[in-house]
Coordinates of C-alpha atoms in Angstrom, one line a residue:
M284 CA 141.4 99.0 109.8
K285 CA 144.6 100.7 110.6
T286 CA 144.5 104.6 109.9
N287 CA 147.5 106.6 108.5
L288 CA 148.0 107.9 112.2
S289 CA 148.8 104.6 113.6
K290 CA 151.0 103.6 111.0
L291 CA 153.1 107.0 111.3
K292 CA 152.8 106.8 115.2
V293 CA 154.3 103.3 114.9
A294 CA 156.8 104.3 112.2
A295 CA 158.0 107.2 114.3
A296 CA 158.3 105.1 117.4
I297 CA 160.2 102.3 116.1
S298 CA 163.8 103.8 116.0
A299 CA 164.0 103.5 119.4
L300 CA 163.4 99.8 119.8
L301 CA 165.8 98.7 117.1
P302 CA 169.0 97.3 118.6
L303 CA 172.4 98.8 117.4
F304 CA 175.7 97.1 117.0
A305 CA 177.6 95.5 120.1
A306 CA 180.4 93.5 119.8
A307 CA 183.2 92.2 122.0
E308 CA 186.4 94.4 122.3
P309 CA 188.2 94.0 118.7
A310 CA 191.8 93.1 118.1
L311 CA 193.5 96.6 117.4
P312 CA 195.9 97.3 114.5
Q313 CA 199.4 97.5 116.0
T314 CA 201.5 99.3 113.3
A315 CA 200.8 102.3 110.8
E316 CA 200.2 100.0 108.1
A317 CA 197.6 97.9 109.7
W318 CA 195.5 101.2 110.5
A319 CA 195.8 102.1 107.1
S320 CA 194.5 98.6 106.0
A321 CA 191.7 98.7 108.2
A322 CA 190.6 101.9 107.2
K323 CA 190.6 101.3 103.7
A324 CA 188.9 97.8 104.3
D325 CA 186.3 99.4 106.5
I326 CA 185.5 102.5 104.1
E327 CA 184.9 100.2 101.2
A328 CA 182.6 97.8 103.2
A329 CA 180.6 101.1 104.3
Y330 CA 180.1 101.9 100.9
Q331 CA 179.2 98.3 99.7
I332 CA 176.8 97.7 102.7
T333 CA 175.1 101.1 102.2
H334 CA 174.9 100.6 98.4
D335 CA 173.3 97.3 98.5
N336 CA 170.8 98.3 101.6
H337 CA 170.2 102.1 101.5
P338 CA 166.7 103.0 100.1
G339 CA 168.3 106.0 98.9
M340 CA 169.8 104.0 96.0
F341 CA 166.4 103.5 94.4
D342 CA 164.6 106.3 95.8
P343 CA 163.3 108.4 93.3
L344 CA 162.9 111.6 94.8
N345 CA 166.8 111.5 95.5
P346 CA 168.6 110.6 92.2
G347 CA 171.6 112.0 93.5
F348 CA 172.2 109.7 96.2
G349 CA 174.4 107.1 94.4
A350 CA 176.8 109.8 93.5
Q351 CA 176.8 111.3 96.9
L352 CA 177.8 107.9 98.2
E353 CA 180.6 107.3 95.8
K354 CA 181.9 110.6 96.7
A355 CA 181.7 110.0 100.5
R356 CA 184.1 106.4 99.6
D357 CA 186.2 108.5 97.5
D358 CA 186.9 111.5 99.7
A359 CA 187.6 109.3 102.8
L360 CA 189.8 106.8 100.8
A361 CA 191.7 109.8 99.8
L362 CA 192.7 110.2 103.4
V363 CA 193.9 106.6 103.8
P364 CA 197.3 107.3 102.8
K365 CA 197.8 109.6 105.8
V366 CA 196.1 107.0 108.0
T367 CA 198.9 105.8 110.7
D368 CA 197.3 105.6 114.4
P369 CA 193.8 105.3 115.8
I370 CA 192.8 109.1 115.6
S371 CA 193.6 109.5 112.1
Y372 CA 191.7 106.2 111.7
V373 CA 188.6 107.7 113.4
M374 CA 188.5 110.8 111.3
A375 CA 188.9 108.9 108.0
I376 CA 185.7 107.2 109.1
G377 CA 184.0 110.4 110.0
R378 CA 184.7 111.5 106.6
F379 CA 182.8 109.0 105.1
S380 CA 179.7 109.7 107.2
T381 CA 180.0 113.6 106.8
V382 CA 180.3 113.7 102.8
L383 CA 177.1 111.3 103.1
Q384 CA 175.2 113.9 104.7
D385 CA 172.3 111.7 105.9
G386 CA 171.6 111.9 109.6
H387 CA 170.5 108.1 109.8
A388 CA 173.2 106.7 107.7
G389 CA 176.8 106.5 107.4
A390 CA 179.3 104.8 109.9
Y391 CA 180.7 105.1 113.4
T392 CA 183.5 103.7 115.2
D393 CA 183.6 102.3 118.7
F394 CA 186.8 101.1 120.4
K395 CA 188.9 102.1 123.1
H396 CA 192.6 102.9 122.6
P397 CA 195.3 104.4 125.0
G398 CA 196.8 106.5 122.1
F399 CA 193.9 109.1 121.7
P400 CA 195.3 112.4 122.3
Q401 CA 193.8 114.6 124.9
T402 CA 191.6 117.3 123.8
R403 CA 193.8 120.5 123.8
W404 CA 192.1 124.2 124.1
P405 CA 193.8 127.8 123.5
G406 CA 192.9 128.9 126.8
F407 CA 189.3 129.4 126.0
N408 CA 185.9 128.1 125.1
T409 CA 183.7 129.0 122.2
V410 CA 180.1 128.9 121.6
W411 CA 177.6 129.6 118.3
R412 CA 174.8 132.1 119.0
G413 CA 172.9 134.2 116.6
N414 CA 175.2 134.9 113.6
D415 CA 178.4 134.8 115.6
L416 CA 181.1 132.6 117.5
W417 CA 181.6 133.8 121.1
V418 CA 184.0 133.3 124.0
S419 CA 182.0 131.7 126.7
Y420 CA 184.7 130.7 129.1
S421 CA 188.3 132.1 129.3
D422 CA 191.5 131.4 131.6
L423 CA 193.0 134.5 129.6
P424 CA 193.3 137.7 131.0
Q425 CA 192.9 139.4 127.7
L426 CA 189.5 137.5 126.9
K427 CA 186.2 137.5 128.8
R428 CA 182.9 135.6 128.5
G429 CA 180.9 137.5 125.5
D430 CA 183.9 138.5 123.7
K431 CA 183.7 137.9 119.8
V432 CA 185.8 136.0 117.8
L433 CA 186.2 137.5 114.4
G434 CA 188.5 134.8 112.6
C435 CA 191.8 133.1 112.7
D436 CA 195.0 133.2 110.7
V437 CA 193.2 135.3 107.9
K438 CA 190.4 133.0 107.7
S439 CA 186.5 133.9 108.6
V440 CA 184.8 132.1 111.3
D441 CA 182.4 130.4 108.3
T442 CA 186.0 129.3 106.9
L443 CA 186.9 127.9 110.0
F444 CA 183.8 126.0 110.5
D445 CA 184.0 124.3 106.9
E446 CA 187.9 123.4 107.4
R447 CA 187.9 122.5 110.7
V448 CA 184.4 121.0 111.6
F449 CA 182.3 120.3 108.6
Q450 CA 184.8 118.2 106.8
F451 CA 184.5 115.5 109.4
Q452 CA 181.0 116.0 111.1
G453 CA 177.8 117.8 111.0
Q454 CA 176.0 119.7 107.8
K455 CA 176.9 123.2 106.9
D456 CA 173.6 123.7 105.4
Q457 CA 171.8 123.3 109.0
P458 CA 172.1 126.5 111.1
G459 CA 171.6 124.3 114.2
H460 CA 174.8 122.6 113.5
K461 CA 176.6 125.8 114.0
W462 CA 174.9 125.9 117.3
R463 CA 175.7 122.4 118.1
F464 CA 179.5 122.1 116.9
G465 CA 180.6 125.8 117.8
H466 CA 182.9 124.3 120.6
R467 CA 184.8 122.3 118.0
V468 CA 186.0 125.5 116.0
L469 CA 189.0 126.3 118.2
S470 CA 189.4 122.9 120.2
D471 CA 191.9 120.5 119.0
Y472 CA 190.9 116.8 119.1
G473 CA 194.1 115.4 117.4
N474 CA 192.7 115.6 113.8
P475 CA 195.8 115.1 111.9
F476 CA 194.1 116.3 108.5
I477 CA 193.8 119.7 109.8
T478 CA 195.9 122.4 111.3
T479 CA 195.5 124.1 114.6
P480 CA 195.2 128.0 114.3
E481 CA 198.1 130.4 115.6
R482 CA 196.5 133.8 115.8
C483 CA 193.0 135.1 116.1
E484 CA 191.1 138.2 116.3
F485 CA 188.5 139.5 118.7
D486 CA 186.0 142.2 119.5
T487 CA 186.4 142.9 123.0
A488 CA 184.9 145.5 125.4
K489 CA 188.3 147.2 124.9
G490 CA 188.1 147.1 121.3
K491 CA 189.5 144.7 118.7
Q492 CA 192.5 142.4 119.9
S493 CA 194.6 140.0 118.3
L494 CA 196.1 137.3 120.2
T495 CA 198.8 134.4 119.6
L496 CA 197.2 131.1 120.5
S497 CA 198.7 128.6 123.0
W498 CA 197.4 125.1 122.9
S499 CA 197.5 122.8 126.3
A500 CA 195.4 120.2 127.7
R501 CA 191.8 121.2 128.5
P502 CA 191.2 121.5 132.1
E503 CA 188.3 120.1 133.7
A504 CA 186.7 123.1 134.7
A505 CA 186.7 124.3 131.1
L506 CA 185.1 121.3 130.1
E507 CA 182.4 121.5 132.8
A508 CA 181.6 125.3 131.5
L509 CA 181.1 123.8 128.1
Q510 CA 178.8 121.2 128.8
S511 CA 176.8 123.9 130.9
D512 CA 176.8 126.2 128.0
F513 CA 175.8 123.6 125.4
N514 CA 172.4 123.0 127.0
G515 CA 172.3 124.5 130.2
D516 CA 171.0 122.4 133.2
R517 CA 169.4 119.1 132.6
L518 CA 166.0 119.1 134.7
P519 CA 164.5 115.8 135.3
V520 CA 161.3 114.7 133.3
G521 CA 158.4 116.3 135.0
L522 CA 156.4 119.5 135.7
S523 CA 157.5 122.3 137.8
W524 CA 155.9 125.9 138.5
H525 CA 157.6 129.1 138.7
K526 CA 154.8 131.2 139.8
D527 CA 152.6 131.5 136.7
I528 CA 154.8 129.7 134.4
A529 CA 154.7 125.9 134.0
W530 CA 157.7 124.1 133.0
V531 CA 157.5 120.8 131.3
A532 CA 160.9 119.0 131.1
M533 CA 161.6 116.6 128.5
P534 CA 165.3 116.0 128.0
T535 CA 164.8 112.1 126.7
F536 CA 162.5 110.4 124.2
T537 CA 164.7 107.3 125.0
P538 CA 163.5 106.8 128.9
D539 CA 165.0 104.5 131.1
E540 CA 162.7 103.1 133.6
N541 CA 162.9 105.9 136.1
D542 CA 162.2 108.4 133.2
T543 CA 159.1 106.1 132.1
A544 CA 157.4 106.2 135.3
A545 CA 158.3 110.1 135.1
Y546 CA 156.5 110.4 131.9
D547 CA 153.6 108.6 133.6
K548 CA 153.5 111.3 136.5
L549 CA 153.7 113.8 134.2
V550 CA 150.7 113.2 132.0
S551 CA 148.8 112.5 135.1
E552 CA 149.7 115.9 136.6
L553 CA 149.1 117.7 133.2
T554 CA 146.0 116.1 132.9
A555 CA 145.0 116.9 136.5
Q556 CA 146.1 120.4 136.6
R557 CA 144.7 121.5 133.3
D558 CA 142.4 124.2 134.9
K559 CA 145.4 125.7 136.6
L560 CA 147.5 125.4 133.1
Q561 CA 144.5 127.2 131.5
Q562 CA 145.3 130.2 133.9
A563 CA 149.0 130.1 133.5
K564 CA 151.0 132.9 131.9
A565 CA 152.8 130.3 129.9
I566 CA 153.6 126.8 129.3
V567 CA 157.4 126.1 128.5
L568 CA 157.8 122.6 127.0
D569 CA 161.8 122.2 127.4
L570 CA 163.7 120.0 124.9
R571 CA 167.2 121.0 126.1
H572 CA 169.5 118.0 126.2
N573 CA 166.9 115.7 124.1
Q574 CA 168.4 113.4 121.4
G575 CA 165.6 112.2 120.1
G576 CA 163.9 108.5 120.4
S577 CA 160.5 107.6 120.2
S578 CA 157.8 110.4 119.5
L579 CA 155.1 108.2 121.6
W580 CA 156.4 110.4 124.8
S581 CA 155.9 113.8 123.4
E582 CA 152.6 112.7 121.7
R583 CA 151.5 111.9 125.1
V584 CA 152.4 115.2 126.6
A585 CA 150.5 116.9 123.5
K586 CA 147.3 114.8 124.0
A587 CA 147.3 116.0 127.8
L588 CA 147.5 119.5 126.8
W589 CA 145.5 120.0 123.8
G590 CA 143.1 117.0 124.0
E591 CA 143.8 113.6 122.6
G592 CA 141.0 113.9 120.0
R593 CA 142.6 117.0 118.5
V594 CA 146.2 115.8 118.6
L595 CA 145.1 112.6 116.7
R596 CA 143.1 114.3 114.0
R597 CA 145.7 116.7 113.2
L598 CA 148.6 114.3 113.2
E599 CA 146.6 112.1 111.0
A600 CA 145.9 115.1 108.4
K601 CA 149.3 116.2 108.4
G602 CA 150.4 112.6 107.6
A603 CA 147.6 111.6 105.3
A604 CA 150.0 111.7 102.2
T605 CA 152.8 110.0 103.7
E606 CA 153.8 106.4 102.5
V607 CA 156.3 104.2 104.1
W608 CA 158.7 102.4 101.7
W609 CA 160.7 99.7 103.1
R610 CA 164.0 98.7 101.0
A611 CA 163.5 95.2 100.5
S612 CA 167.3 94.1 100.4
P613 CA 168.5 90.6 101.8
G614 CA 170.0 92.0 104.9
N615 CA 167.1 94.5 105.7
T616 CA 164.3 91.7 105.3
V617 CA 166.4 89.4 107.5
H618 CA 166.5 92.1 109.9
V619 CA 163.0 92.9 109.8
Q620 CA 162.0 89.4 110.0
G621 CA 164.2 89.0 113.1
I622 CA 162.3 91.7 114.8
V623 CA 159.2 89.9 114.3
K624 CA 160.6 86.9 115.9
E625 CA 162.1 88.7 118.7
F626 CA 158.5 90.3 119.5
E627 CA 156.9 86.8 119.3
S628 CA 159.2 85.1 121.9
E629 CA 158.9 88.0 124.2
G630 CA 154.9 88.4 123.8
Q631 CA 155.0 91.8 122.4
T632 CA 152.4 92.3 120.5
E633 CA 152.0 96.3 120.5
Y634 CA 154.3 96.6 117.5
L635 CA 154.0 92.8 116.2
E636 CA 151.3 93.3 113.5
Y637 CA 153.2 96.2 111.8
F638 CA 156.4 94.5 111.9
A639 CA 154.9 91.2 110.6
E640 CA 153.1 93.1 107.6
A641 CA 156.6 94.8 106.9
A642 CA 158.6 91.3 106.9
S643 CA 156.2 89.7 104.8
G644 CA 155.8 92.4 102.4
M645 CA 159.7 92.8 102.2
A646 CA 160.0 88.9 101.5
A647 CA 157.7 89.3 98.6
S648 CA 159.2 92.4 97.2
L649 CA 162.6 90.7 97.3
K650 CA 161.5 87.4 95.4
Q651 CA 160.1 89.6 92.9
N652 CA 163.2 91.7 92.8
E653 CA 161.3 95.0 93.6
P654 CA 163.4 97.2 95.4
F655 CA 160.5 98.5 98.1
F656 CA 157.6 97.2 99.8
K657 CA 155.3 100.1 99.9
Q658 CA 153.4 99.8 103.0
K659 CA 150.3 102.2 102.7
D660 CA 147.1 102.7 104.4
E661 CA 143.7 102.5 102.5
V662 CA 141.8 105.1 104.4
P663 CA 140.4 108.3 103.1
A664 CA 142.7 111.3 103.7
M665 CA 141.4 113.9 106.0
S666 CA 142.0 117.4 105.3
M667 CA 143.4 119.9 107.9
A668 CA 140.5 122.1 107.7
D669 CA 138.2 119.1 109.0
A670 CA 140.9 117.8 111.4
M671 CA 140.8 121.5 113.0
K672 CA 137.0 121.3 113.5
E673 CA 135.9 121.0 117.3
Q674 CA 133.9 117.5 117.6
P675 CA 131.7 116.4 120.3
G676 CA 133.7 115.1 123.5
D677 CA 136.7 117.6 123.0
I678 CA 137.9 119.0 126.3
P679 CA 138.0 122.8 126.3
A680 CA 140.4 124.0 124.0
L681 CA 144.0 125.3 125.5
T682 CA 144.3 128.9 125.0
T683 CA 147.6 129.8 127.3
A684 CA 151.0 130.5 125.3
V685 CA 153.0 127.5 124.7
I686 CA 156.8 128.0 124.3
A687 CA 158.8 125.3 123.0
L688 CA 162.5 125.7 124.2
V689 CA 164.3 123.9 121.2
P690 CA 168.1 123.4 121.3
G691 CA 170.4 123.2 118.1
Q692 CA 170.8 119.5 118.3
C693 CA 167.1 118.6 118.4
A694 CA 166.2 115.9 115.5
S695 CA 164.5 112.8 115.2
A696 CA 161.9 112.4 117.5
C697 CA 162.6 115.9 119.0
L698 CA 161.5 117.1 115.4
D699 CA 158.6 114.9 115.3
A700 CA 157.6 116.8 118.9
L701 CA 158.0 119.9 117.3
D702 CA 155.6 118.8 114.4
A703 CA 153.1 118.0 116.8
F704 CA 153.2 121.1 119.1
K705 CA 153.2 123.5 116.0
L706 CA 149.9 122.0 114.8
F707 CA 148.3 124.3 117.5
D708 CA 148.5 128.3 116.8
N709 CA 149.2 129.0 120.4
T710 CA 153.1 127.5 120.2
R711 CA 155.8 129.4 119.5
L712 CA 159.4 128.1 119.2
F713 CA 162.2 129.5 121.5
G714 CA 165.9 129.2 121.3
A715 CA 168.1 127.9 118.6
P716 CA 167.0 126.8 115.1
S717 CA 166.7 123.1 115.2
S718 CA 168.6 120.4 113.5
A719 CA 167.0 118.4 110.7
D720 CA 166.3 114.8 109.5
S721 CA 166.7 112.9 106.2
S722 CA 163.5 110.8 105.3
Y723 CA 165.3 107.8 105.6
M724 CA 164.5 106.1 109.2
D725 CA 164.5 103.2 111.4
I726 CA 168.5 102.1 111.4
R727 CA 170.3 98.8 111.8
T728 CA 174.1 98.3 111.9
E729 CA 176.4 95.8 110.2
A730 CA 180.0 95.5 111.7
F731 CA 183.0 96.6 109.9
P732 CA 185.4 93.9 108.7
S733 CA 187.9 95.1 111.5
G734 CA 185.5 94.9 114.2
L735 CA 186.3 98.6 115.1
G736 CA 182.9 100.3 114.3
A737 CA 179.7 99.8 112.2
V738 CA 177.8 100.7 109.2
I739 CA 174.4 102.5 109.9
I740 CA 171.8 101.4 107.6
P741 CA 168.1 102.9 107.3
N742 CA 165.5 100.4 106.6
K743 CA 162.9 102.6 105.0
V744 CA 162.2 105.8 103.5
Y745 CA 159.1 108.4 104.2
V746 CA 157.7 109.4 101.0
N747 CA 155.6 112.5 101.0
R748 CA 156.4 113.2 104.5
S749 CA 155.0 116.9 105.3
R750 CA 158.7 117.7 106.6
G751 CA 160.8 117.7 103.8
N752 CA 164.4 116.0 103.6
G753 CA 166.8 118.1 105.4
E754 CA 164.1 120.7 106.6
Y755 CA 164.6 122.1 110.0
Y756 CA 162.6 124.8 112.3
A757 CA 163.7 128.2 112.7
P758 CA 162.7 129.9 116.0
D759 CA 160.0 132.1 116.2
L760 CA 161.5 133.9 119.2
P761 CA 165.5 133.6 118.7
Y762 CA 167.4 133.3 122.0
N763 CA 171.1 134.3 121.3
G764 CA 172.1 134.3 125.0
L765 CA 175.1 132.3 126.3
D766 CA 173.4 131.3 129.1
W767 CA 171.0 128.4 128.6
S768 CA 170.3 128.0 132.4
T769 CA 166.6 127.3 133.5
E770 CA 167.1 130.5 135.4
A771 CA 168.1 132.6 132.3
L772 CA 165.8 131.2 129.9
L773 CA 162.9 131.9 132.2
Q774 CA 164.0 135.5 132.8
A775 CA 164.1 135.9 128.7
I776 CA 160.7 134.0 128.3
R777 CA 159.2 136.5 130.7
Q778 CA 160.5 139.5 128.8
R779 CA 159.2 137.9 125.5
L780 CA 155.7 137.1 126.7

């Protein structure tokens, strides 16, 4: 008999396996009227496809979803009269997704066009740290790295975020999204629906200054600096030692063949060096650059550190009340049935039973005109108190301080990793506030009528998930330094220990 853990474990892992939209290069609109027509048709299609397939339309815990979806459509359609070219088309589609405020739904564009404008900058880069926007790189003699942006054109930094960023991407209620999108506040990507600031105020080492901005193409050196400041250097998957600190790099949970081998090696090394890890000053779990994927990789690392039995029992207790409700629309049902056929043809058995049960249940629910197939595990729920009790066969408890290094874009399977790591009292989160997930998961896509992009559709909803819809992690040990290099973080962690 399956356990809650096995079902949740599979559910968390599947999003990395589901295929996304892929198509040949579409025929591009050739006139302003054609771009506007494509935007209108694609926005209306995004609304209808989402309406017909998204679990939120019948989610009793989210009664406002339908109204939110209508607002997403209406706000995006309001931009259509001003759509004349590829960049205004892209921004109109972005408006639909942003208003929907669902990280696992919405729509995206996917086409190349020589008419996309080159990114411009005002002579400096910015990043968000703590509660402020900072200059992180500058070609201007008046500004230095570490100067603070106070506002522009008599608008606060918060207002600039709202107008220049959160209308078209991100979620303003998530602190991690300021960290994630701080570089966009004073960058010009050619969005015709917003204006570029003309004059900004700064707090510098020489006092407050006001500068008139001059916009020009952003040079390659500035882009490289921006990428470096966003997440710091990217280490390969693996274990390294910095004297008495173990550094476990996990920059991806969507590993390619080389990364998969590196994870195998990492788990073996953690297991073999466990005595040394017990004597370490700290173990750093580095999630910089991580964009999610499958939670199986972080779970393997957790088992090697804390012991398989402890991890499995606590995850089971944490997810004991969780149910998986599959939205039994015709499109979703056909999609899951297709996954079953694909797994059968390829001889993949690891997830076959799970999907076969879902496909059969969805087909039955569809026939009975029920909106969901509710996939549950019929096992007694384990309390967390029972899960935390030591059992015969458990390896010695890990007592070393564990520091999970969290970037602001940490979401999806990256959040699943934090869920697992924080089940143990010796774990503290270091860095930025994380991003958050909706409770809607396991996406598929349907192409736009224009072929210029696709609609993103989650197939199921988690009900009674312990981490709520839109809930993020705040750092136990905030780090607001501009420098996110391994060297700088290592020094900062040593100071905190």
